[in-house]
mmCIF file of C-alpha atoms in Angstrom:
data_model
loop_
_atom_site.group_PDB
_atom_site.id
_atom_site.type_symbol
_atom_site.label_atom_id
_atom_site.label_comp_id
_atom_site.label_asym_id
_atom_site.label_seq_id
_atom_site.Cartn_x
_atom_site.Cartn_y
_atom_site.Cartn_z
ATOM 1 C CA MET A 629 0.000 0.000 0.000
ATOM 2 C CA HIS A 630 1.409 3.350 -1.039
ATOM 3 C CA ASP A 631 1.329 6.403 1.168
ATOM 4 C CA PRO A 632 -0.728 8.273 0.086
ATOM 5 C CA PRO A 633 -2.746 5.566 -1.718
ATOM 6 C CA ARG A 634 -2.170 5.547 -5.480
ATOM 7 C CA ILE A 635 -5.222 5.434 -7.797
ATOM 8 C CA LEU A 636 -5.195 4.837 -11.552
ATOM 9 C CA ILE A 637 -8.004 6.520 -13.526
ATOM 10 C CA ALA A 638 -8.645 4.746 -16.852
ATOM 11 C CA ASP A 639 -11.126 6.519 -19.153
ATOM 12 C CA ASP A 640 -11.015 7.501 -22.816
ATOM 13 C CA ASN A 641 -12.663 10.852 -21.982
ATOM 14 C CA GLU A 642 -10.071 13.350 -20.836
ATOM 15 C CA THR A 643 -12.669 15.566 -19.127
ATOM 16 C CA ASN A 644 -13.943 12.643 -17.072
ATOM 17 C CA ARG A 645 -10.394 11.764 -16.080
ATOM 18 C CA ASP A 646 -9.621 15.338 -14.996
ATOM 19 C CA ILE A 647 -12.828 15.609 -12.948
ATOM 20 C CA LEU A 648 -12.096 12.338 -11.122
ATOM 21 C CA GLU A 649 -8.477 13.331 -10.565
ATOM 22 C CA THR A 650 -9.483 16.723 -9.087
ATOM 23 C CA ARG A 651 -11.965 15.135 -6.721
ATOM 24 C CA LEU A 652 -9.572 12.414 -5.575
ATOM 25 C CA LYS A 653 -6.575 14.719 -5.081
ATOM 26 C CA ALA A 654 -8.777 16.893 -2.904
ATOM 27 C CA HIS A 655 -8.972 13.944 -0.519
ATOM 28 C CA GLY A 656 -5.197 13.446 -0.498
ATOM 29 C CA TYR A 657 -4.884 10.584 -2.981
ATOM 30 C CA ASP A 658 -2.068 10.204 -5.509
ATOM 31 C CA THR A 659 -3.449 9.723 -9.030
ATOM 32 C CA ALA A 660 -2.382 8.640 -12.511
ATOM 33 C CA GLN A 661 -4.298 8.506 -15.836
ATOM 34 C CA ALA A 662 -4.730 6.103 -18.753
ATOM 35 C CA ALA A 663 -6.632 6.920 -21.959
ATOM 36 C CA ASP A 664 -7.421 3.393 -23.178
ATOM 37 C CA GLY A 665 -7.258 -0.266 -22.192
ATOM 38 C CA GLU A 666 -3.668 -0.823 -23.347
ATOM 39 C CA GLU A 667 -2.427 2.226 -21.449
ATOM 40 C CA ALA A 668 -4.332 1.027 -18.379
ATOM 41 C CA LEU A 669 -2.637 -2.390 -18.450
ATOM 42 C CA ALA A 670 0.794 -0.844 -18.926
ATOM 43 C CA ALA A 671 0.225 1.705 -16.158
ATOM 44 C CA VAL A 672 -0.923 -0.963 -13.688
ATOM 45 C CA HIS A 673 2.236 -3.031 -14.241
ATOM 46 C CA LYS A 674 4.452 0.029 -14.029
ATOM 47 C CA LEU A 675 2.862 2.000 -11.176
ATOM 48 C CA GLU A 676 1.317 -0.830 -9.115
ATOM 49 C CA PRO A 677 -1.654 1.303 -8.017
ATOM 50 C CA ASP A 678 -3.656 0.518 -4.906
ATOM 51 C CA LEU A 679 -6.942 1.015 -6.795
ATOM 52 C CA VAL A 680 -8.102 1.184 -10.434
ATOM 53 C CA LEU A 681 -11.096 3.258 -11.578
ATOM 54 C CA LEU A 682 -11.940 1.504 -14.847
ATOM 55 C CA ASP A 683 -14.317 2.824 -17.500
ATOM 56 C CA VAL A 684 -16.189 0.103 -19.393
ATOM 57 C CA MET A 685 -16.272 1.681 -22.840
ATOM 58 C CA MET A 686 -12.653 2.286 -23.940
ATOM 59 C CA PRO A 687 -10.839 1.902 -27.284
ATOM 60 C CA LYS A 688 -8.300 -0.879 -28.082
ATOM 61 C CA ILE A 689 -9.246 -3.006 -25.051
ATOM 62 C CA ASP A 690 -12.511 -2.371 -23.217
ATOM 63 C CA GLY A 691 -12.809 -2.175 -19.458
ATOM 64 C CA ILE A 692 -14.313 -5.667 -19.062
ATOM 65 C CA GLU A 693 -11.362 -7.324 -20.820
ATOM 66 C CA VAL A 694 -8.862 -5.199 -18.890
ATOM 67 C CA CYS A 695 -10.574 -6.291 -15.670
ATOM 68 C CA LYS A 696 -10.345 -9.984 -16.669
ATOM 69 C CA MET A 697 -6.673 -9.665 -17.597
ATOM 70 C CA LEU A 698 -5.760 -7.931 -14.338
ATOM 71 C CA LYS A 699 -7.584 -10.504 -12.214
ATOM 72 C CA ALA A 700 -5.923 -13.332 -14.133
ATOM 73 C CA ASP A 701 -2.501 -12.039 -13.069
ATOM 74 C CA ALA A 702 -1.609 -13.599 -9.685
ATOM 75 C CA SER A 703 0.477 -10.565 -8.707
ATOM 76 C CA LEU A 704 -2.440 -8.170 -9.379
ATOM 77 C CA ARG A 705 -5.371 -10.297 -8.244
ATOM 78 C CA LEU A 706 -5.815 -8.371 -5.012
ATOM 79 C CA THR A 707 -5.717 -4.931 -6.631
ATOM 80 C CA PRO A 708 -9.289 -3.590 -6.258
ATOM 81 C CA ILE A 709 -11.119 -2.430 -9.373
ATOM 82 C CA ILE A 710 -14.079 -0.021 -9.387
ATOM 83 C CA LEU A 711 -15.972 -0.299 -12.644
ATOM 84 C CA VAL A 712 -17.393 2.949 -14.070
ATOM 85 C CA THR A 713 -20.428 2.454 -16.292
ATOM 86 C CA ALA A 714 -23.423 4.355 -17.677
ATOM 87 C CA LYS A 715 -26.876 3.872 -16.145
ATOM 88 C CA ALA A 716 -28.190 2.791 -19.472
ATOM 89 C CA HIS A 717 -25.884 -0.194 -19.495
ATOM 90 C CA SER A 718 -26.733 -1.885 -16.190
ATOM 91 C CA LYS A 719 -25.822 -5.209 -17.751
ATOM 92 C CA ASP A 720 -22.234 -3.929 -17.803
ATOM 93 C CA VAL A 721 -22.322 -3.989 -14.001
ATOM 94 C CA VAL A 722 -23.199 -7.686 -13.922
ATOM 95 C CA VAL A 723 -20.658 -8.560 -16.590
ATOM 96 C CA GLY A 724 -18.003 -6.465 -14.837
ATOM 97 C CA LEU A 725 -18.605 -8.033 -11.438
ATOM 98 C CA GLU A 726 -18.433 -11.492 -13.026
ATOM 99 C CA ALA A 727 -15.144 -10.438 -14.647
ATOM 100 C CA GLY A 728 -13.712 -9.705 -11.179
ATOM 101 C CA ALA A 729 -14.561 -6.057 -10.486
ATOM 102 C CA ASP A 730 -14.931 -5.265 -6.768
ATOM 103 C CA GLU A 731 -17.290 -2.283 -6.987
ATOM 104 C CA TYR A 732 -19.014 -0.101 -9.547
ATOM 105 C CA LEU A 733 -20.031 3.529 -10.083
ATOM 106 C CA THR A 734 -22.575 4.850 -12.536
ATOM 107 C CA LYS A 735 -22.252 7.983 -14.634
ATOM 108 C CA PRO A 736 -22.656 10.813 -13.938
ATOM 109 C CA ILE A 737 -20.520 10.044 -10.862
ATOM 110 C CA ASP A 738 -21.734 11.314 -7.526
ATOM 111 C CA GLN A 739 -18.823 12.764 -5.495
ATOM 112 C CA VAL A 740 -20.061 11.345 -2.174
ATOM 113 C CA ALA A 741 -20.542 7.897 -3.708
ATOM 114 C CA LEU A 742 -17.092 8.133 -5.361
ATOM 115 C CA VAL A 743 -15.302 8.908 -2.079
ATOM 116 C CA ALA A 744 -17.261 6.230 -0.198
ATOM 117 C CA ARG A 745 -16.502 3.513 -2.803
ATOM 118 C CA VAL A 746 -12.840 4.506 -2.935
ATOM 119 C CA LYS A 747 -12.454 4.429 0.847
ATOM 120 C CA SER A 748 -14.178 1.049 1.042
ATOM 121 C CA ALA A 749 -12.026 -0.448 -1.709
ATOM 122 C CA LEU A 750 -8.785 0.917 -0.205
ATOM 123 C CA ARG A 751 -9.756 -0.373 3.229
ATOM 124 C CA LEU A 752 -10.076 -3.883 1.758
ATOM 125 C CA LYS A 753 -6.787 -3.413 -0.087
ATOM 126 C CA ARG A 754 -5.072 -2.432 3.139
ATOM 127 C CA LEU A 755 -6.465 -5.511 4.878
ATOM 128 C CA HIS A 756 -5.396 -7.708 1.958
ATOM 129 C CA ASP A 757 -1.897 -6.255 2.133
ATOM 130 C CA GLN A 758 -1.710 -6.876 5.869
ATOM 131 C CA VAL A 759 -2.858 -10.474 5.464
ATOM 132 C CA THR A 760 -0.395 -11.009 2.618
ATOM 133 C CA ALA A 761 2.467 -9.546 4.654
ATOM 134 C CA GLN A 762 1.553 -11.707 7.638
ATOM 135 C CA ALA A 763 1.330 -14.779 5.395
ATOM 136 C CA ASN A 764 4.769 -13.997 3.953
ATOM 137 C CA ASP A 765 6.187 -13.509 7.449
ATOM 138 C CA LEU A 766 4.644 -16.802 8.544
ATOM 139 C CA ALA A 767 6.031 -18.583 5.490
ATOM 140 C CA SER A 768 9.450 -17.116 6.214
ATOM 141 C CA LEU A 769 9.240 -18.260 9.837
ATOM 142 C CA ASN A 770 8.162 -21.720 8.687
ATOM 143 C CA ARG A 771 11.116 -21.930 6.325
ATOM 144 C CA SER A 772 13.424 -20.791 9.102
ATOM 145 C CA LEU A 773 11.890 -23.326 11.476
ATOM 146 C CA GLU A 774 12.194 -26.107 8.896
ATOM 147 C CA GLN A 775 15.841 -25.200 8.361
ATOM 148 C CA ARG A 776 16.520 -25.187 12.095
ATOM 149 C CA VAL A 777 14.764 -28.534 12.530
ATOM 150 C CA ALA A 778 16.769 -29.983 9.630
ATOM 151 C CA GLU A 779 19.997 -28.674 11.167
ATOM 152 C CA GLN A 780 19.079 -30.094 14.571
ATOM 153 C CA LEU A 781 18.189 -33.464 13.035
ATOM 154 C CA ALA A 782 21.513 -33.471 11.198
ATOM 155 C CA GLU A 783 23.250 -32.642 14.486
ATOM 156 C CA ILE A 784 21.423 -35.475 16.235
ATOM 157 C CA GLU A 785 22.368 -37.837 13.435
ATOM 158 C CA ARG A 786 26.013 -36.754 13.672
ATOM 159 C CA MET A 787 25.910 -37.211 17.437
ATOM 160 C CA GLY A 788 24.479 -40.697 16.981
ATOM 161 C CA ARG A 789 27.262 -41.635 14.569
ATOM 162 C CA LEU A 790 29.934 -40.231 16.874
ATOM 163 C CA LYS A 791 28.546 -42.034 19.906
ATOM 164 C CA ARG A 792 29.174 -45.308 18.132
ATOM 165 C CA PHE A 793 32.853 -44.929 18.931
ATOM 166 C CA LEU A 794 33.192 -41.967 21.312
ATOM 167 C CA ALA A 795 32.154 -41.477 24.896
ATOM 168 C CA PRO A 796 29.137 -39.098 25.008
ATOM 169 C CA GLN A 797 31.131 -36.289 26.631
ATOM 170 C CA ILE A 798 33.851 -36.607 23.976
ATOM 171 C CA ALA A 799 31.244 -36.703 21.206
ATOM 172 C CA GLU A 800 29.907 -33.382 22.497
ATOM 173 C CA LEU A 801 33.385 -31.850 22.358
ATOM 174 C CA VAL A 802 33.955 -33.159 18.837
ATOM 175 C CA LEU A 803 30.660 -31.654 17.678
ATOM 176 C CA ASN A 804 31.483 -28.330 19.303
ATOM 177 C CA SER A 805 34.986 -28.293 17.816
ATOM 178 C CA GLY A 806 33.955 -29.406 14.342
ATOM 179 C CA ASP A 807 35.020 -32.371 12.249
ATOM 180 C CA ARG A 808 38.568 -31.034 11.909
ATOM 181 C CA VAL A 809 39.561 -33.009 15.021
ATOM 182 C CA LEU A 810 38.774 -36.183 13.044
ATOM 183 C CA GLU A 811 41.061 -35.347 10.118
ATOM 184 C CA SER A 812 44.121 -37.516 9.498
ATOM 185 C CA HIS A 813 46.976 -36.821 11.938
ATOM 186 C CA ARG A 814 49.751 -38.500 13.931
ATOM 187 C CA ARG A 815 49.720 -38.825 17.716
ATOM 188 C CA ASP A 816 51.029 -40.986 20.548
ATOM 189 C CA ILE A 817 48.199 -43.093 21.949
ATOM 190 C CA ALA A 818 47.464 -45.965 24.273
ATOM 191 C CA ILE A 819 45.550 -48.804 22.616
ATOM 192 C CA VAL A 820 43.547 -51.492 24.377
ATOM 193 C CA PHE A 821 42.570 -54.742 22.655
ATOM 194 C CA CYS A 822 40.467 -57.284 24.543
ATOM 195 C CA ASP A 823 38.283 -60.289 23.805
ATOM 196 C CA LEU A 824 36.729 -63.379 25.344
ATOM 197 C CA ARG A 825 38.753 -66.582 25.706
ATOM 198 C CA GLY A 826 37.029 -69.737 24.511
ATOM 199 C CA PHE A 827 34.409 -67.789 22.559
ATOM 200 C CA THR A 828 34.950 -69.569 19.232
ATOM 201 C CA ALA A 829 34.320 -73.020 20.742
ATOM 202 C CA PHE A 830 31.368 -71.624 22.691
ATOM 203 C CA ALA A 831 29.797 -70.069 19.573
ATOM 204 C CA GLU A 832 30.161 -73.330 17.627
ATOM 205 C CA THR A 833 28.285 -75.432 20.203
ATOM 206 C CA ALA A 834 25.850 -73.008 21.899
ATOM 207 C CA GLU A 835 22.449 -71.976 20.612
ATOM 208 C CA PRO A 836 22.452 -68.669 18.672
ATOM 209 C CA GLU A 837 20.166 -67.110 21.290
ATOM 210 C CA ASP A 838 22.669 -67.949 24.048
ATOM 211 C CA VAL A 839 25.528 -66.470 22.011
ATOM 212 C CA MET A 840 23.579 -63.255 21.459
ATOM 213 C CA ALA A 841 22.665 -63.020 25.140
ATOM 214 C CA VAL A 842 26.314 -63.395 26.210
ATOM 215 C CA LEU A 843 27.481 -60.789 23.697
ATOM 216 C CA GLN A 844 24.752 -58.386 24.778
ATOM 217 C CA GLU A 845 25.830 -58.598 28.430
ATOM 218 C CA PHE A 846 29.503 -58.386 27.454
ATOM 219 C CA HIS A 847 29.069 -55.343 25.214
ATOM 220 C CA THR A 848 26.832 -53.511 27.686
ATOM 221 C CA SER A 849 29.231 -54.002 30.575
ATOM 222 C CA LEU A 850 32.340 -52.956 28.652
ATOM 223 C CA ASN A 851 30.705 -50.047 26.845
ATOM 224 C CA HIS A 852 29.738 -48.542 30.203
ATOM 225 C CA LEU A 853 33.378 -48.711 31.340
ATOM 226 C CA ILE A 854 34.682 -47.224 28.068
ATOM 227 C CA ASN A 855 32.429 -44.215 28.590
ATOM 228 C CA LYS A 856 33.368 -43.987 32.262
ATOM 229 C CA PHE A 857 37.095 -43.765 31.482
ATOM 230 C CA GLU A 858 36.451 -41.553 28.411
ATOM 231 C CA GLY A 859 38.003 -43.898 25.905
ATOM 232 C CA THR A 860 37.357 -43.848 22.162
ATOM 233 C CA LEU A 861 35.751 -47.053 20.938
ATOM 234 C CA GLU A 862 37.332 -47.771 17.570
ATOM 235 C CA ARG A 863 35.425 -50.999 16.963
ATOM 236 C CA PHE A 864 33.236 -53.639 18.569
ATOM 237 C CA ALA A 865 33.632 -56.863 16.569
ATOM 238 C CA GLY A 866 31.909 -59.891 18.032
ATOM 239 C CA ASP A 867 33.662 -60.740 21.292
ATOM 240 C CA GLY A 868 36.536 -58.285 20.727
ATOM 241 C CA LEU A 869 37.005 -54.547 20.886
ATOM 242 C CA MET A 870 39.626 -51.850 20.410
ATOM 243 C CA VAL A 871 39.759 -48.670 22.499
ATOM 244 C CA LEU A 872 41.982 -45.596 22.037
ATOM 245 C CA PHE A 873 43.208 -43.147 24.672
ATOM 246 C CA ASN A 874 44.613 -39.670 23.962
ATOM 247 C CA ASP A 875 42.714 -39.331 20.691
ATOM 248 C CA PRO A 876 40.757 -37.715 19.083
ATOM 249 C CA LEU A 877 41.085 -35.430 22.101
ATOM 250 C CA PRO A 878 44.142 -35.428 24.375
ATOM 251 C CA CYS A 879 43.923 -36.854 27.875
ATOM 252 C CA ILE A 880 46.301 -36.953 30.829
ATOM 253 C CA ASP A 881 48.192 -40.226 31.388
ATOM 254 C CA PRO A 882 46.585 -42.299 28.601
ATOM 255 C CA SER A 883 48.446 -45.459 29.656
ATOM 256 C CA VAL A 884 47.210 -45.098 33.236
ATOM 257 C CA ARG A 885 43.653 -44.618 32.035
ATOM 258 C CA ALA A 886 43.934 -47.615 29.731
ATOM 259 C CA VAL A 887 45.211 -49.913 32.525
ATOM 260 C CA ARG A 888 42.601 -48.708 35.011
ATOM 261 C CA MET A 889 39.866 -49.383 32.459
ATOM 262 C CA ALA A 890 41.306 -52.818 31.623
ATOM 263 C CA VAL A 891 41.373 -53.842 35.299
ATOM 264 C CA ALA A 892 37.774 -52.660 35.722
ATOM 265 C CA MET A 893 36.812 -54.641 32.602
ATOM 266 C CA ARG A 894 38.506 -57.776 33.914
ATOM 267 C CA GLU A 895 36.601 -57.516 37.194
ATOM 268 C CA SER A 896 33.319 -56.913 35.383
ATOM 269 C CA VAL A 897 33.767 -59.848 33.000
ATOM 270 C CA GLN A 898 34.812 -62.139 35.868
ATOM 271 C CA GLN A 899 31.469 -61.404 37.520
ATOM 272 C CA LEU A 900 29.662 -62.119 34.265
ATOM 273 C CA ALA A 901 31.667 -65.338 33.806
ATOM 274 C CA GLN A 902 30.411 -66.654 37.142
ATOM 275 C CA THR A 903 26.842 -66.363 35.838
ATOM 276 C CA TRP A 904 27.775 -67.803 32.447
ATOM 277 C CA ARG A 905 29.327 -70.877 34.071
ATOM 278 C CA LYS A 906 25.986 -71.657 35.693
ATOM 279 C CA TYR A 907 24.660 -72.169 32.171
ATOM 280 C CA GLY A 908 27.652 -74.223 31.133
ATOM 281 C CA HIS A 909 29.495 -71.449 29.293
ATOM 282 C CA ASP A 910 33.225 -71.501 30.100
ATOM 283 C CA LEU A 911 34.548 -68.128 28.952
ATOM 284 C CA GLY A 912 37.592 -66.101 29.967
ATOM 285 C CA PHE A 913 38.889 -62.612 29.227
ATOM 286 C CA GLY A 914 42.246 -61.345 27.953
ATOM 287 C CA VAL A 915 43.659 -57.863 27.314
ATOM 288 C CA GLY A 916 46.622 -56.381 25.435
ATOM 289 C CA ILE A 917 47.770 -52.748 25.873
ATOM 290 C CA ALA A 918 50.477 -50.841 23.991
ATOM 291 C CA TYR A 919 51.606 -47.220 23.802
ATOM 292 C CA GLY A 920 53.203 -45.414 20.862
ATOM 293 C CA TYR A 921 52.688 -43.269 17.783
ATOM 294 C CA ALA A 922 49.982 -44.024 15.215
ATOM 295 C CA THR A 923 48.302 -42.328 12.280
ATOM 296 C CA LEU A 924 44.657 -41.614 13.051
ATOM 297 C CA GLY A 925 41.724 -40.246 11.128
ATOM 298 C CA ARG A 926 38.328 -40.737 9.593
ATOM 299 C CA ILE A 927 37.759 -43.351 6.909
ATOM 300 C CA SER A 928 34.649 -42.493 4.887
ATOM 301 C CA SER A 929 32.364 -44.460 2.630
ATOM 302 C CA GLU A 930 28.952 -43.633 1.213
ATOM 303 C CA GLY A 931 26.471 -42.979 3.999
ATOM 304 C CA ARG A 932 28.850 -43.570 6.947
ATOM 305 C CA PHE A 933 32.342 -43.098 8.309
ATOM 306 C CA ASP A 934 34.631 -44.825 10.805
ATOM 307 C CA TYR A 935 37.476 -43.497 12.894
ATOM 308 C CA THR A 936 40.570 -45.683 13.123
ATOM 309 C CA ALA A 937 44.272 -45.882 13.992
ATOM 310 C CA ILE A 938 47.062 -47.386 11.880
ATOM 311 C CA GLY A 939 50.624 -48.219 12.951
ATOM 312 C CA ARG A 940 52.959 -50.569 14.777
ATOM 313 C CA VAL A 941 51.397 -49.788 18.160
ATOM 314 C CA VAL A 942 48.027 -51.049 16.909
ATOM 315 C CA ASN A 943 49.526 -54.368 15.788
ATOM 316 C CA LEU A 944 51.458 -54.702 19.050
ATOM 317 C CA ALA A 945 48.370 -54.254 21.215
ATOM 318 C CA ALA A 946 46.452 -56.768 19.087
ATOM 319 C CA ARG A 947 49.272 -59.345 19.299
ATOM 320 C CA LEU A 948 49.580 -58.893 23.084
ATOM 321 C CA CYS A 949 45.855 -59.466 23.408
ATOM 322 C CA GLY A 950 46.178 -62.639 21.343
ATOM 323 C CA GLU A 951 48.898 -63.945 23.659
ATOM 324 C CA ALA A 952 47.116 -63.045 26.902
ATOM 325 C CA ARG A 953 45.683 -65.971 28.837
ATOM 326 C CA SER A 954 42.341 -65.688 30.578
ATOM 327 C CA GLY A 955 42.620 -63.086 33.319
ATOM 328 C CA GLN A 956 45.832 -61.554 31.982
ATOM 329 C CA ILE A 957 46.384 -57.927 31.008
ATOM 330 C CA LEU A 958 49.578 -57.895 28.950
ATOM 331 C CA ILE A 959 51.308 -54.531 28.480
ATOM 332 C CA ASP A 960 54.415 -53.376 26.634
ATOM 333 C CA ASP A 961 57.482 -51.670 28.165
ATOM 334 C CA LYS A 962 56.188 -48.126 27.655
ATOM 335 C CA VAL A 963 52.899 -48.814 29.396
ATOM 336 C CA CYS A 964 54.765 -50.641 32.154
ATOM 337 C CA VAL A 965 56.918 -47.593 32.918
ATOM 338 C CA ALA A 966 53.841 -45.310 32.950
ATOM 339 C CA VAL A 967 51.834 -47.443 35.408
ATOM 340 C CA GLU A 968 54.486 -49.016 37.653
ATOM 341 C CA ASN A 969 53.551 -46.693 40.522
ATOM 342 C CA ILE A 970 49.838 -47.501 40.415
ATOM 343 C CA ALA A 971 49.810 -51.189 39.498
ATOM 344 C CA GLU A 972 51.297 -54.485 40.625
ATOM 345 C CA ILE A 973 53.140 -55.863 37.604
ATOM 346 C CA GLU A 974 54.952 -59.117 36.928
ATOM 347 C CA PRO A 975 57.168 -60.058 33.958
ATOM 348 C CA ALA A 976 55.489 -62.202 31.312
ATOM 349 C CA SER A 977 58.735 -63.099 29.464
ATOM 350 C CA GLU A 978 59.626 -62.078 25.952
ATOM 351 C CA LEU A 979 57.067 -62.989 23.292
ATOM 352 C CA SER A 980 57.678 -63.878 19.661
ATOM 353 C CA LEU A 981 54.850 -62.032 17.986
ATOM 354 C CA LYS A 982 53.726 -62.328 14.377
ATOM 355 C CA GLY A 983 54.967 -59.373 12.327
ATOM 356 C CA PHE A 984 57.708 -58.444 14.811
ATOM 357 C CA HIS A 985 61.294 -59.438 13.969
ATOM 358 C CA ARG A 986 62.522 -59.443 17.558
ATOM 359 C CA PRO A 987 61.005 -60.867 20.733
ATOM 360 C CA VAL A 988 58.864 -58.292 22.564
ATOM 361 C CA PRO A 989 59.084 -57.961 26.377
ATOM 362 C CA ALA A 990 55.619 -58.193 27.952
ATOM 363 C CA HIS A 991 54.322 -57.587 31.470
ATOM 364 C CA ASN A 992 51.176 -58.743 33.226
ATOM 365 C CA VAL A 993 49.102 -56.365 35.348
ATOM 366 C CA LYS A 994 48.104 -58.330 38.433
ATOM 367 C CA ALA A 995 46.146 -55.605 40.202
ATOM 368 C CA LEU A 996 45.982 -51.900 40.954
ATOM 369 C CA ARG A 997 47.707 -50.656 44.076
ATOM 370 C CA ALA A 998 45.510 -49.428 46.896
#
């Protein structure tokens, strides 16, 4: 809506146009003129008037056709049109209203009636404009809300993916810091490998439901401890798992954390094993821990990604785990030095490990010191 309201006067009679313009300007309206139907159409598109006074009988394109064309245009549909017709042609009123006109005036035009019709039409135009503006604002808010919901859903999805291998508190930090912390890099880490002893034989002879029940209890118990000690779960594969410390976010004393978690895991699985034995399931638990440098980062494929570590320290921890007997937590020299003040350790002799040219000294963590 213009201020003051803008009115287009379309009439092929110049005198009629001037009379209407004089009367309307006296009431503070801004006016423009068109001498035929083509000029009226062009003026409407150019000036975007708030109201059109449209004579029926005009050359080139008559008022009825102009009215139809304006109402057919979605951008002009709400522009009010007052049809101006002669008394002798009352049928023009019916035809004009059917064509989309909002009001009509008969010639000769009464000034009081003119002002009343114009005010009424502009009042409706103002209401239409307000409703349109509110609808646009609402649509904009809806789009903004949809975008925010989509962003929040994406964030929830990212959080869900991260929580597959990160403790919840670490996942929050990764989300707040951005994915750059998951880009490929090199760092010294402590790695924990552990699995169940006797699981292969158990899985071959037990019912599938029993195997699933054991794994469910095993995973639930260990996952709780991984989160408690803020480790990064690299993978859960059947009865085995791999946990990282000091990555993707640094932590103090990663070897100490890793050993404390391993001891807690051993105690937890020993309690589970007592229940399993009641059902005839003879299962043990072994752990291997190593400390050293590795290359870490995100490995992506379509629709998902994994976070992993590559390097000698990874192979060493896996081989130590493979050599550990039930109840043993085998650690390398570096981990041994880091935890000797908090753990009771005994030598486990030198081990000839696959992929290592020289025997590797190993140590067994008996218990944590009081």
